[in-house]
XYZ file of C-alpha atoms in Angstrom:
306
model
C 65.545 128.304 73.604
C 66.350 129.273 70.006
C 63.021 127.917 68.756
C 61.002 128.942 71.806
C 59.926 125.352 72.445
C 57.808 124.587 75.514
C 56.399 121.417 77.040
C 52.886 120.974 75.635
C 53.576 122.883 72.407
C 52.222 122.009 68.986
C 55.169 121.992 66.602
C 55.817 121.953 62.866
C 57.946 118.951 61.865
C 59.626 118.249 58.540
C 61.662 115.306 57.294
C 65.216 116.576 57.081
C 66.838 114.946 54.060
C 63.536 113.081 53.577
C 64.388 110.904 56.592
C 64.986 112.478 59.993
C 62.132 114.277 61.818
C 63.244 117.869 62.378
C 61.362 120.462 64.468
C 61.071 123.625 62.395
C 59.252 125.806 64.960
C 56.611 125.886 67.651
C 53.153 127.153 66.703
C 52.794 129.850 69.336
C 49.419 131.025 68.001
C 47.728 127.774 69.127
C 49.091 127.817 72.691
C 46.472 127.397 75.430
C 48.465 129.000 78.242
C 49.263 125.831 80.185
C 52.554 125.173 78.349
C 55.663 125.016 80.550
C 59.186 126.315 79.999
C 61.824 123.625 79.622
C 64.325 123.672 82.489
C 67.173 121.361 81.578
C 68.248 119.175 84.539
C 71.700 119.711 86.058
C 71.446 116.731 88.389
C 70.373 113.102 87.953
C 66.644 112.810 88.721
C 67.266 109.514 90.567
C 70.463 109.914 92.642
C 70.940 113.705 92.370
C 74.554 113.370 91.148
C 75.816 116.137 88.879
C 75.282 115.381 85.176
C 78.172 115.313 82.699
C 78.353 115.779 78.910
C 81.151 114.683 76.603
C 82.306 117.633 74.488
C 81.446 116.020 71.141
C 78.119 114.513 72.294
C 74.604 115.848 72.856
C 73.755 113.482 75.725
C 74.111 114.377 79.406
C 74.927 111.408 81.649
C 74.919 110.478 85.300
C 78.390 109.082 86.104
C 77.479 107.620 89.500
C 78.071 103.858 89.083
C 75.885 103.206 92.148
C 72.929 105.235 90.843
C 69.882 102.939 91.423
C 68.507 103.633 87.924
C 71.798 102.528 86.349
C 72.166 99.484 88.606
C 68.676 98.282 87.634
C 69.206 98.923 83.908
C 72.577 97.101 83.984
C 70.887 94.041 85.505
C 67.989 94.231 83.002
C 70.497 94.317 80.127
C 72.575 91.491 81.636
C 69.631 89.056 81.829
C 68.106 90.080 78.464
C 67.547 87.750 75.501
C 70.562 88.851 73.430
C 72.856 88.871 76.476
C 72.731 86.064 79.082
C 69.185 85.101 78.036
C 67.851 84.240 81.509
C 64.255 83.253 80.735
C 61.660 84.321 83.274
C 63.910 87.092 84.573
C 62.372 90.011 82.741
C 62.395 93.702 83.583
C 59.394 93.457 85.949
C 61.089 90.782 88.083
C 64.412 92.677 88.166
C 62.624 95.793 89.441
C 60.550 93.794 91.941
C 63.555 91.916 93.388
C 65.546 95.166 93.582
C 62.760 97.035 95.388
C 62.365 94.158 97.874
C 66.113 94.153 98.593
C 66.600 90.659 97.128
C 68.883 91.853 94.316
C 71.373 94.710 94.410
C 73.917 93.931 91.665
C 74.792 91.544 88.817
C 76.514 88.877 90.990
C 73.365 88.908 93.122
C 71.547 87.151 90.258
C 73.527 84.023 91.119
C 72.957 84.344 94.893
C 69.183 84.884 95.002
C 67.285 83.755 98.081
C 64.636 81.538 96.492
C 62.942 80.905 99.841
C 62.208 84.632 100.075
C 61.126 84.729 96.425
C 58.688 81.879 97.186
C 56.938 84.231 99.631
C 56.156 86.724 96.839
C 52.705 86.476 95.321
C 52.755 84.852 91.888
C 55.916 82.803 92.476
C 54.970 79.144 92.718
C 57.241 76.118 92.844
C 57.260 75.665 89.065
C 58.150 79.283 88.235
C 60.944 79.240 90.847
C 62.340 75.960 89.436
C 62.283 77.422 85.918
C 64.075 80.578 87.097
C 66.704 78.507 88.955
C 67.375 76.424 85.823
C 67.583 79.502 83.577
C 70.083 81.170 85.945
C 72.169 77.995 86.157
C 72.122 77.516 82.354
C 73.322 81.098 81.830
C 76.622 80.220 83.518
C 77.650 78.272 80.429
C 76.699 80.926 77.861
C 79.505 81.573 75.321
C 81.995 84.306 76.138
C 80.687 86.780 73.538
C 77.282 86.858 75.271
C 78.912 87.637 78.622
C 80.959 90.453 77.059
C 77.811 91.955 75.505
C 75.933 91.491 78.802
C 78.498 93.611 80.676
C 77.151 96.717 78.941
C 80.551 98.135 77.950
C 79.833 101.403 76.177
C 79.946 101.170 72.343
C 80.354 97.351 72.508
C 77.480 95.700 70.636
C 76.992 92.052 69.736
C 79.417 92.105 66.760
C 82.259 93.742 68.713
C 81.595 91.337 71.613
C 82.157 88.425 69.224
C 85.375 90.034 67.935
C 86.701 90.408 71.500
C 85.698 86.843 72.429
C 87.531 85.419 69.408
C 90.665 87.354 70.321
C 91.203 85.996 73.842
C 91.512 82.660 75.629
C 90.196 84.186 78.859
C 88.213 87.391 79.326
C 90.722 88.864 81.774
C 93.361 88.733 79.000
C 91.834 92.037 77.855
C 93.435 93.722 80.889
C 96.736 93.484 79.024
C 95.501 94.960 75.740
C 96.693 98.462 74.895
C 94.488 100.876 72.955
C 96.803 100.331 69.951
C 96.316 96.546 70.180
C 92.529 96.984 70.340
C 92.573 99.283 67.303
C 94.034 96.425 65.252
C 90.889 94.335 65.809
C 88.124 94.101 63.204
C 85.712 97.096 63.282
C 87.227 98.601 66.455
C 87.737 102.356 66.142
C 89.208 104.897 68.594
C 85.994 105.462 70.610
C 85.322 101.738 70.997
C 88.968 100.930 71.805
C 89.076 103.683 74.447
C 85.874 102.422 76.074
C 87.091 98.790 76.197
C 90.468 99.860 77.575
C 88.845 101.960 80.330
C 86.512 99.116 81.291
C 89.295 96.545 81.682
C 91.542 98.985 83.570
C 88.874 99.667 86.189
C 89.504 97.744 89.440
C 85.792 97.477 90.243
C 85.070 95.881 86.864
C 87.907 93.362 87.265
C 86.601 92.483 90.754
C 83.130 91.983 89.258
C 84.490 89.594 86.604
C 86.510 87.593 89.143
C 83.429 87.365 91.361
C 81.321 86.099 88.441
C 83.960 83.467 87.653
C 83.910 82.332 91.298
C 80.123 82.012 90.999
C 80.600 79.599 88.087
C 80.323 81.775 84.969
C 82.394 80.893 81.912
C 85.192 83.435 81.343
C 87.299 81.085 79.211
C 86.738 80.984 75.472
C 86.000 77.296 75.072
C 84.713 77.872 71.524
C 88.185 79.051 70.506
C 89.624 75.679 71.488
C 86.843 73.733 69.716
C 87.027 75.717 66.478
C 90.801 75.740 65.981
C 90.676 73.157 63.194
C 87.154 73.881 61.948
C 86.043 73.618 58.331
C 85.725 77.398 58.062
C 88.896 78.383 59.952
C 90.407 81.688 58.709
C 87.370 82.376 56.482
C 85.098 85.405 56.882
C 81.345 85.481 56.262
C 78.421 87.879 56.113
C 74.721 87.096 55.624
C 72.186 89.294 53.859
C 68.499 88.939 53.005
C 66.068 86.306 54.297
C 67.560 82.803 54.212
C 65.296 79.902 53.039
C 65.648 77.685 56.148
C 68.091 79.227 58.632
C 67.640 82.170 60.965
C 70.451 84.709 60.662
C 71.593 84.047 64.254
C 71.683 80.255 63.640
C 73.768 80.662 60.491
C 76.239 82.990 62.243
C 76.618 80.517 65.124
C 77.334 77.729 62.616
C 80.126 79.818 61.090
C 81.709 80.503 64.471
C 81.341 76.896 65.638
C 83.370 75.827 62.588
C 86.135 78.380 63.161
C 84.918 81.096 60.788
C 84.414 84.774 61.507
C 81.398 87.037 60.999
C 82.124 90.529 59.660
C 79.838 93.504 60.237
C 80.016 94.835 56.680
C 81.183 94.210 53.116
C 84.878 94.941 52.590
C 87.958 93.456 50.952
C 88.399 91.372 54.133
C 85.172 89.445 53.371
C 85.509 85.986 51.790
C 81.849 84.904 51.456
C 78.570 86.800 51.266
C 75.680 84.364 51.815
C 72.640 85.776 50.032
C 68.963 85.174 50.805
C 65.750 86.675 49.474
C 65.420 90.476 49.238
C 69.164 91.067 49.592
C 69.959 94.761 49.503
C 72.939 97.097 49.397
C 75.408 94.530 50.776
C 74.926 92.411 47.651
C 75.450 95.388 45.341
C 78.610 96.386 47.214
C 79.945 92.802 47.168
C 79.516 92.578 43.367
C 82.048 95.390 43.038
C 84.749 93.521 45.005
C 86.259 90.689 42.944
C 87.576 88.741 45.927
C 84.168 88.348 47.605
C 82.406 85.077 46.692
C 78.607 85.400 46.594
C 76.904 82.117 47.551
C 73.466 80.772 48.512
C 72.422 79.156 51.794
C 72.571 75.754 50.036
C 76.204 76.321 48.983
C 77.040 77.496 52.500
C 75.585 74.295 54.028
C 77.571 72.176 51.530
C 80.778 73.842 52.786
C 79.992 72.516 56.261
C 79.407 68.975 54.976
C 82.809 68.690 53.274
C 85.300 66.417 54.998
């Protein structure tokens, strides 16, 4: 309203602070007459529920947990590569199964009617077998992947790993106070509040119990395996391109041997493993005497020690 912006406008954009695109104004003299006024929605365009905005945020949200758009997106996130990594279960298949009434929620992934799916064009015996195997394999994904897959607001992959390391069983988080959560690595007030709300919601606890009944792994088996690992009680961070390892592989190796991955350089960091084209993390680490800067080769030698 302040800048008289309309749908279809040509606008003047500048880089605020040489980075962020910022709309300076609309160019009203080049309007063609078919531009439309912007009417901000008050209701969700999918389920028509009233929209809500947190006081300190710019985003308006639909809070209806049963909103079809949210249900579909939750399932898409759950099966995605960085979450439960169910190969062959991409966005198109989630939407198709939902529209056909074959899938209505996350537990439904593990109760699919494959006979019905076999009737859908493009689903042969081989593709169904592959999907079955991928779904079955996802049941044994490590706990941090399941936590990330749940789509808890503000909980990314790093925080999911922190939470997984902290508990023996996922439902242990029901007993964590906000204060307890705030003591965890990289967990601030917003994140702690979101985690606490999630694990104090009866519907979410029912969902987790249902998933466990369906065979998903809610216990932290890695915690048991890594108790006496070679890297126990040591913290690591990787920067730059490593000569032979992918970043994700290296991080998994640390965790499998009892170590912990940090999200940034701080006095809590023991080792910064440096690859090619290392950037600001290396510069920051050089200023902290307690951080040891090592190569991938030195890191691999640490794992070979008896």
